[in-house]
PDB file of N, CA, C and O in Angstrom:
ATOM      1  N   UNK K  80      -5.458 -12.491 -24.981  1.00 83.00           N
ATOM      2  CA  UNK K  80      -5.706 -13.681 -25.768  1.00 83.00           C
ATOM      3  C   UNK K  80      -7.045 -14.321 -25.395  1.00 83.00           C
ATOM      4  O   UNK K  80      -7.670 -14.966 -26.236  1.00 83.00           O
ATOM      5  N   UNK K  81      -7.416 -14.181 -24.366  1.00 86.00           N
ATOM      6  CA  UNK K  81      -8.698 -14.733 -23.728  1.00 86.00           C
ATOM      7  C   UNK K  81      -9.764 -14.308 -24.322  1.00 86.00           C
ATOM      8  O   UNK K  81     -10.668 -15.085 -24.626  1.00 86.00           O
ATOM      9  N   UNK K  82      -9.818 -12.835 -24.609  1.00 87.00           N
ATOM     10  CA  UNK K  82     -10.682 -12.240 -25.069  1.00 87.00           C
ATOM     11  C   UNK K  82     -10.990 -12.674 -26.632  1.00 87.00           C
ATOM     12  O   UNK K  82     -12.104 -13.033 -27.013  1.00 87.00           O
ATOM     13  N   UNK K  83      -9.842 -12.585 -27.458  1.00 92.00           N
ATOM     14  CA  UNK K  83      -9.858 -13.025 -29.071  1.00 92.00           C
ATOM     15  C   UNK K  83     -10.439 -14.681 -29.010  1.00 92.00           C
ATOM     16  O   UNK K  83     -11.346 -15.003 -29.778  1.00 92.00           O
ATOM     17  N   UNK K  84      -9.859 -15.679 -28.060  1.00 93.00           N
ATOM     18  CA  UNK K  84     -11.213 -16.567 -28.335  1.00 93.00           C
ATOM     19  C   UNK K  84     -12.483 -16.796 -27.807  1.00 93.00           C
ATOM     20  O   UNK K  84     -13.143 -17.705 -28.310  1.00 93.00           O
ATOM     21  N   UNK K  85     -13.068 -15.982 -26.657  1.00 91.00           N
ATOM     22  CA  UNK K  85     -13.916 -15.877 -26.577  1.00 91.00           C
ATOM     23  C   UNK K  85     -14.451 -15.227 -27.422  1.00 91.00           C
ATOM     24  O   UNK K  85     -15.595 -14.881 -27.127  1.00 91.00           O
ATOM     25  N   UNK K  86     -13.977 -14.820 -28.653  1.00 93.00           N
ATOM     26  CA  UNK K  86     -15.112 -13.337 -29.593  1.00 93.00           C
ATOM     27  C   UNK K  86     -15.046 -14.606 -30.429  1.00 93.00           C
ATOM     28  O   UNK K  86     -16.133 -15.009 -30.842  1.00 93.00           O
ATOM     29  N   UNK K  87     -13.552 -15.576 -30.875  1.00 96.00           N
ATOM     30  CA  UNK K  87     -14.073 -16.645 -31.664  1.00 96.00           C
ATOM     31  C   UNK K  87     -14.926 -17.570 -31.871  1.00 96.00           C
ATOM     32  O   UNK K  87     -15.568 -17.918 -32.862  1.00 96.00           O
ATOM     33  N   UNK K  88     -14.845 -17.988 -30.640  1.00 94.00           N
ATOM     34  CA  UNK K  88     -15.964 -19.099 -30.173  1.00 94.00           C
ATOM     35  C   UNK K  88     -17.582 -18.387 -30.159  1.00 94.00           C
ATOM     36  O   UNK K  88     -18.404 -18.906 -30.914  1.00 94.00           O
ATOM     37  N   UNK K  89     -17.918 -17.480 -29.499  1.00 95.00           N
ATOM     38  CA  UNK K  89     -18.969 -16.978 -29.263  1.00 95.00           C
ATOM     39  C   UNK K  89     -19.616 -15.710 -29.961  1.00 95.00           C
ATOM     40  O   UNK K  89     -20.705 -15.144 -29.863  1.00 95.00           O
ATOM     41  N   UNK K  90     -18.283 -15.484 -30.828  1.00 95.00           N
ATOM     42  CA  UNK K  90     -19.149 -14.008 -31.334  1.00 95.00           C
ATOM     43  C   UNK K  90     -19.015 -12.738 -31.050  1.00 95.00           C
ATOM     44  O   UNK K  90     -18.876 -11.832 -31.871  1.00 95.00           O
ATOM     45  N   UNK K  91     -19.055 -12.639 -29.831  1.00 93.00           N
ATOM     46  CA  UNK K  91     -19.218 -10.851 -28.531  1.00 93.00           C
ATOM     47  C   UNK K  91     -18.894 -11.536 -27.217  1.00 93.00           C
ATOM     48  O   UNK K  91     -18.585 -12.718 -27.065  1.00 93.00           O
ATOM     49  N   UNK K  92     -19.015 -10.622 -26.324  1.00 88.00           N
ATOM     50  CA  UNK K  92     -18.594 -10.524 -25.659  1.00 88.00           C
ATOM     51  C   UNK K  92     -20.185  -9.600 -24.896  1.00 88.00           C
ATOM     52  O   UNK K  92     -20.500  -8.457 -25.225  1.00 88.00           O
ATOM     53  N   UNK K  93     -20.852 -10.338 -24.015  1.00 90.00           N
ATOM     54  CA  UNK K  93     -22.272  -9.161 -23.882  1.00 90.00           C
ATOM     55  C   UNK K  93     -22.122  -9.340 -22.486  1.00 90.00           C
ATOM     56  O   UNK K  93     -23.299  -9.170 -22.170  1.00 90.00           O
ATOM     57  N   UNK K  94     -21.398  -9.611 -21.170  1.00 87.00           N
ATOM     58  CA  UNK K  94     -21.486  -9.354 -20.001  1.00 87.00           C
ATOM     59  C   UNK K  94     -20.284  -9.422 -19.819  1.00 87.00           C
ATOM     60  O   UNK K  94     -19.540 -10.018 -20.599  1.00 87.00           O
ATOM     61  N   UNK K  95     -19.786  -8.679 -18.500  1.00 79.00           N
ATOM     62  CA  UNK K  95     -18.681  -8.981 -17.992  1.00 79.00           C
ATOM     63  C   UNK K  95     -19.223  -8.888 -16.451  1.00 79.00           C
ATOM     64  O   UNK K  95     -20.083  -8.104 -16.049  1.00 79.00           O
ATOM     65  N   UNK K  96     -18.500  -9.901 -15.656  1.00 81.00           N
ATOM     66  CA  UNK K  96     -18.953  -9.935 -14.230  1.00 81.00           C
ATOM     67  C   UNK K  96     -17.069 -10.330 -13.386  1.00 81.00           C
ATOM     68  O   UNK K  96     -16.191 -11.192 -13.355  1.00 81.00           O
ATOM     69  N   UNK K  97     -17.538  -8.529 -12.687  1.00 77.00           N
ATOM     70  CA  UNK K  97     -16.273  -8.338 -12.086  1.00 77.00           C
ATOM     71  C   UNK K  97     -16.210  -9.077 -10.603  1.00 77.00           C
ATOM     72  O   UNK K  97     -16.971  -8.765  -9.687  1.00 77.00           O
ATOM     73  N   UNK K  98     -15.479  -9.811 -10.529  1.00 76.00           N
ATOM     74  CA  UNK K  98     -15.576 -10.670  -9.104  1.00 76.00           C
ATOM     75  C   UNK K  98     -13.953 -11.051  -8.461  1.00 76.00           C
ATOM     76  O   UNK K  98     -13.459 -12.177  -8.404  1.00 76.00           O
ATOM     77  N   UNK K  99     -13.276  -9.662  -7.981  1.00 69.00           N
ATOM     78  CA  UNK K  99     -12.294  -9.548  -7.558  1.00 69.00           C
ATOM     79  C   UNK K  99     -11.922  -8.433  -6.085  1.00 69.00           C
ATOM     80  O   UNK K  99     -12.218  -7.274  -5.797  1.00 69.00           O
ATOM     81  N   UNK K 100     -11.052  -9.640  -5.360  1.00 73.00           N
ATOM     82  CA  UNK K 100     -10.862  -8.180  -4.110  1.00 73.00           C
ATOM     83  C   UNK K 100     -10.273  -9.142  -2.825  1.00 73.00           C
ATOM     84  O   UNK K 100     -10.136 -10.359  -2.708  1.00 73.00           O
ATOM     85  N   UNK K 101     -10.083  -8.362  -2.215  1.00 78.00           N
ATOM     86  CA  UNK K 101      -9.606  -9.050  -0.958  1.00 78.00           C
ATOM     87  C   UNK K 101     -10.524  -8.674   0.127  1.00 78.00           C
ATOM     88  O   UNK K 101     -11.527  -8.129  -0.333  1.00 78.00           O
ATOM     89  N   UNK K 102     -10.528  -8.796   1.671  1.00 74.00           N
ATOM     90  CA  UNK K 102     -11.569  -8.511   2.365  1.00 74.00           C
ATOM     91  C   UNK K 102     -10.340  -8.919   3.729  1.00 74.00           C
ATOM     92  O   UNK K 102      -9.205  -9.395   3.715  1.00 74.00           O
ATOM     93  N   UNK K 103     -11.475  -8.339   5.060  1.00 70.00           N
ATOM     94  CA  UNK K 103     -10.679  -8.416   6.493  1.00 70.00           C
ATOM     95  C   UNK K 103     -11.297  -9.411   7.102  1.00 70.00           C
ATOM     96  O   UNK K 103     -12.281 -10.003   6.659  1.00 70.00           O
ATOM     97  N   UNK K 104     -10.657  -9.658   8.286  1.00 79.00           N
ATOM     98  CA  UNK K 104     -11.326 -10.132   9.227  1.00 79.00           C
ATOM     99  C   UNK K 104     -11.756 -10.184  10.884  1.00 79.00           C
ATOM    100  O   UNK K 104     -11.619 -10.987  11.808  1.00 79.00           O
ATOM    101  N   UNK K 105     -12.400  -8.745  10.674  1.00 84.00           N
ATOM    102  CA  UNK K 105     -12.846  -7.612  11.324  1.00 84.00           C
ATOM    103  C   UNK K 105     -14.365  -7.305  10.915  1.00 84.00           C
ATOM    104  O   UNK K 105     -14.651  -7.542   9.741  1.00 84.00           O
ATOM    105  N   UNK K 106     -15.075  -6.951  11.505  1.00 86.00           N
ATOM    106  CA  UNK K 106     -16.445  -6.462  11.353  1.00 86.00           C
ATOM    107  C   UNK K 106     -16.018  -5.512  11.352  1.00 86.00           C
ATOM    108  O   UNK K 106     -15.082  -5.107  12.042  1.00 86.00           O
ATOM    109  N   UNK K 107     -16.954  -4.667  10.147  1.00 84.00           N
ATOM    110  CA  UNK K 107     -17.271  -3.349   9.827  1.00 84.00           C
ATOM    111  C   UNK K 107     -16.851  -2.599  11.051  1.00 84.00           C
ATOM    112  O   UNK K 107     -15.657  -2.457  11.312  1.00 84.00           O
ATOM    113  N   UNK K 108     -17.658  -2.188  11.696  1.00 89.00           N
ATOM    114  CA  UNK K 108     -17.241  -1.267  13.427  1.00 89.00           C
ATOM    115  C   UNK K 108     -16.411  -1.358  13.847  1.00 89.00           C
ATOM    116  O   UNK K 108     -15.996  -0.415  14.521  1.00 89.00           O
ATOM    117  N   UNK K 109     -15.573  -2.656  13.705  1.00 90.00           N
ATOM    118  CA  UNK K 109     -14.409  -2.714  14.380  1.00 90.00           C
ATOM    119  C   UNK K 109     -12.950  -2.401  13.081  1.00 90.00           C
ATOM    120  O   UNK K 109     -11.947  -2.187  13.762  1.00 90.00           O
ATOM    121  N   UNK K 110     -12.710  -2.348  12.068  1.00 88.00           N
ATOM    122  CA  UNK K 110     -11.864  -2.130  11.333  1.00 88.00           C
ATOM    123  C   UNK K 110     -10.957  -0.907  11.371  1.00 88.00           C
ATOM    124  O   UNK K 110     -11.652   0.080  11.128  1.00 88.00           O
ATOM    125  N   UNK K 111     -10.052  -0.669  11.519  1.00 89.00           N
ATOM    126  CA  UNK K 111      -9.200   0.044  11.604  1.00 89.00           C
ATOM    127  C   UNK K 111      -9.090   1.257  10.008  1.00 89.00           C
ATOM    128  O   UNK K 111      -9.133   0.793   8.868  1.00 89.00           O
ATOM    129  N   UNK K 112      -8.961   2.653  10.269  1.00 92.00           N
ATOM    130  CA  UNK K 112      -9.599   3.358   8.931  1.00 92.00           C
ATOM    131  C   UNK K 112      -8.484   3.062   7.738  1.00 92.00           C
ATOM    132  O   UNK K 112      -8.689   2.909   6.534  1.00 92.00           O
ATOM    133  N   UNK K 113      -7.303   3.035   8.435  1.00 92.00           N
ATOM    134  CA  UNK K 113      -6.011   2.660   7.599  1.00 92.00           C
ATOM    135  C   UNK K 113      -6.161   1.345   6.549  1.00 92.00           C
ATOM    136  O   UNK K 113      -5.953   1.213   5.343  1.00 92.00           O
ATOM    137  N   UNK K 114      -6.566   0.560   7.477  1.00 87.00           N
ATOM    138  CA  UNK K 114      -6.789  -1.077   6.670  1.00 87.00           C
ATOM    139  C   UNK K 114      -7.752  -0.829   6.139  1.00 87.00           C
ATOM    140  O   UNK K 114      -7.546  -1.111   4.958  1.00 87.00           O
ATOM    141  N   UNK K 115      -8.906  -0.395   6.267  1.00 87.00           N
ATOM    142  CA  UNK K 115     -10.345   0.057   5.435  1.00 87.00           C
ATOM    143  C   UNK K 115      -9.770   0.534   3.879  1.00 87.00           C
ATOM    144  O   UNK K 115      -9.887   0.115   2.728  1.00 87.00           O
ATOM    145  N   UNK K 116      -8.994   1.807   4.655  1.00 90.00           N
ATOM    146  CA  UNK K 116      -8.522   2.335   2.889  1.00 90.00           C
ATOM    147  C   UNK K 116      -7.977   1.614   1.819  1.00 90.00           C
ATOM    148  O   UNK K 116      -8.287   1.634   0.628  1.00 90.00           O
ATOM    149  N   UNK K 117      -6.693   0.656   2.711  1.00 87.00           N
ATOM    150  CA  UNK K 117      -5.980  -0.178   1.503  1.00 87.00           C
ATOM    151  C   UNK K 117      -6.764  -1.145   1.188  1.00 87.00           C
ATOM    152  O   UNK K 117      -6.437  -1.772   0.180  1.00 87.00           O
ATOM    153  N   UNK K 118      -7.900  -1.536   1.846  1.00 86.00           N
ATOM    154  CA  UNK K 118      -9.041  -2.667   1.149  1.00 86.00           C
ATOM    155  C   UNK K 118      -9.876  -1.994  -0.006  1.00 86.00           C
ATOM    156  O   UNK K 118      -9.991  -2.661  -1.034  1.00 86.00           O
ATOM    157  N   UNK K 119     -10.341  -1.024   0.027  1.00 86.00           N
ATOM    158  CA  UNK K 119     -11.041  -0.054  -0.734  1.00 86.00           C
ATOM    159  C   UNK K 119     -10.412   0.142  -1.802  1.00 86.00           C
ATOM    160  O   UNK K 119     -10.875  -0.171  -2.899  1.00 86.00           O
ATOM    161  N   UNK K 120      -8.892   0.865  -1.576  1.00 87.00           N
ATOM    162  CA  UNK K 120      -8.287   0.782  -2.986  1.00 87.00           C
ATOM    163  C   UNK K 120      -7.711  -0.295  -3.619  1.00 87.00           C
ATOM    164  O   UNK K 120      -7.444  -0.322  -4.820  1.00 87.00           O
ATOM    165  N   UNK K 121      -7.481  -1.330  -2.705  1.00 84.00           N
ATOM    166  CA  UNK K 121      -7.318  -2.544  -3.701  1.00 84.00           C
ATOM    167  C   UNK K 121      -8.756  -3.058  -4.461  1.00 84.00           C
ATOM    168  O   UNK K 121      -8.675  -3.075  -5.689  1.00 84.00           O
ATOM    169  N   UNK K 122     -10.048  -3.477  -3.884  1.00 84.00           N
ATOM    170  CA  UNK K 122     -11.046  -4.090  -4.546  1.00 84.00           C
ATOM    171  C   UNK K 122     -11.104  -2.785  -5.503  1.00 84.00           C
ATOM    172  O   UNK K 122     -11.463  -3.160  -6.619  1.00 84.00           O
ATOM    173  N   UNK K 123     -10.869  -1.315  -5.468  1.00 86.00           N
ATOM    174  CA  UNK K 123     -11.648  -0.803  -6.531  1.00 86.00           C
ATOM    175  C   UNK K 123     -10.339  -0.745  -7.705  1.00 86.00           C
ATOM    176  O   UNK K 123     -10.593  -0.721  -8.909  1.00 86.00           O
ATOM    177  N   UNK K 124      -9.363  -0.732  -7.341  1.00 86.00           N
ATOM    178  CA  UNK K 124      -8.352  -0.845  -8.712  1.00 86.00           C
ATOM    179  C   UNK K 124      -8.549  -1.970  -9.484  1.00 86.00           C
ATOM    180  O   UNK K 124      -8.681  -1.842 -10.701  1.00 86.00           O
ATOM    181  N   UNK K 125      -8.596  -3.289  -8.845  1.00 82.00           N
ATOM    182  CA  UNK K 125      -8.583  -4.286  -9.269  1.00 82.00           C
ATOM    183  C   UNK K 125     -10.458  -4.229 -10.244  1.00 82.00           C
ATOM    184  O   UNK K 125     -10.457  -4.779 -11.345  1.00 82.00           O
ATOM    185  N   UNK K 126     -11.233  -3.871  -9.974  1.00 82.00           N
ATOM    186  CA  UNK K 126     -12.401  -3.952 -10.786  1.00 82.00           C
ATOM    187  C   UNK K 126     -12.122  -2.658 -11.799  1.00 82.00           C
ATOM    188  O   UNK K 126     -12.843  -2.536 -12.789  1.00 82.00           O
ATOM    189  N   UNK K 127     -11.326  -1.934 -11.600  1.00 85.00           N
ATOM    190  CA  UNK K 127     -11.187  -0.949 -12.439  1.00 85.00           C
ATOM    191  C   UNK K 127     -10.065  -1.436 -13.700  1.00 85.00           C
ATOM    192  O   UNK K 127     -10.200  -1.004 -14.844  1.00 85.00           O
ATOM    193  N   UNK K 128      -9.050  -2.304 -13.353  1.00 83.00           N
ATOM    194  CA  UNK K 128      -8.494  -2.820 -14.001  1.00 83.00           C
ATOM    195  C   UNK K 128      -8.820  -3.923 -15.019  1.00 83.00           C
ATOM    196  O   UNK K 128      -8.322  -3.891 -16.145  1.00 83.00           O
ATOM    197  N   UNK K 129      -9.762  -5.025 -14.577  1.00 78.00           N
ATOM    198  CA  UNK K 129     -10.375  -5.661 -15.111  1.00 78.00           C
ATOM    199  C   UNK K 129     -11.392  -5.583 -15.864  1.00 78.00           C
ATOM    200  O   UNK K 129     -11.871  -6.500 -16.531  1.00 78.00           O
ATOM    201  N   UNK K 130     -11.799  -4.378 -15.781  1.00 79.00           N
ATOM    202  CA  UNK K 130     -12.951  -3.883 -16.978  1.00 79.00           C
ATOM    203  C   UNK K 130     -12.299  -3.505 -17.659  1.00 79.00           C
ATOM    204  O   UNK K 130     -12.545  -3.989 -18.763  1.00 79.00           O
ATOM    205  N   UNK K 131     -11.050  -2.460 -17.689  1.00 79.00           N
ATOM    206  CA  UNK K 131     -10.465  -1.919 -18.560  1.00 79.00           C
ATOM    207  C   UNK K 131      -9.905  -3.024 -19.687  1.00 79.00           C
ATOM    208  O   UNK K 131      -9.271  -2.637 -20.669  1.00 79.00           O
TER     209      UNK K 131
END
């Protein structure tokens, strides 16, 4: 629905800016590879989802 009034109001639709994800709180070097992964696949599903 968001989308149908933004095309109302404005016309198109000419950017989309993906700004979704979770993050640690751990420095890089120190992160564990396990928690790395499920951060990785959450921020990239979630931008993969939201473009879609």
């Amino acid at each position: 629905m968001l989308v149908e009034v933004a095309i109302a109001e404005f016309g198109s639709i000419d950017v989309l800016f993906n700004n979704a994800g979770i993050s640690g709180v751990v420095t890089l070097h120190e992160i564990d590879p396990d928690v790395w992964d499920v951060l990785m696949s959450y921020d990239v599903m979630c931008i993969f989802l939201h473009s879609k």
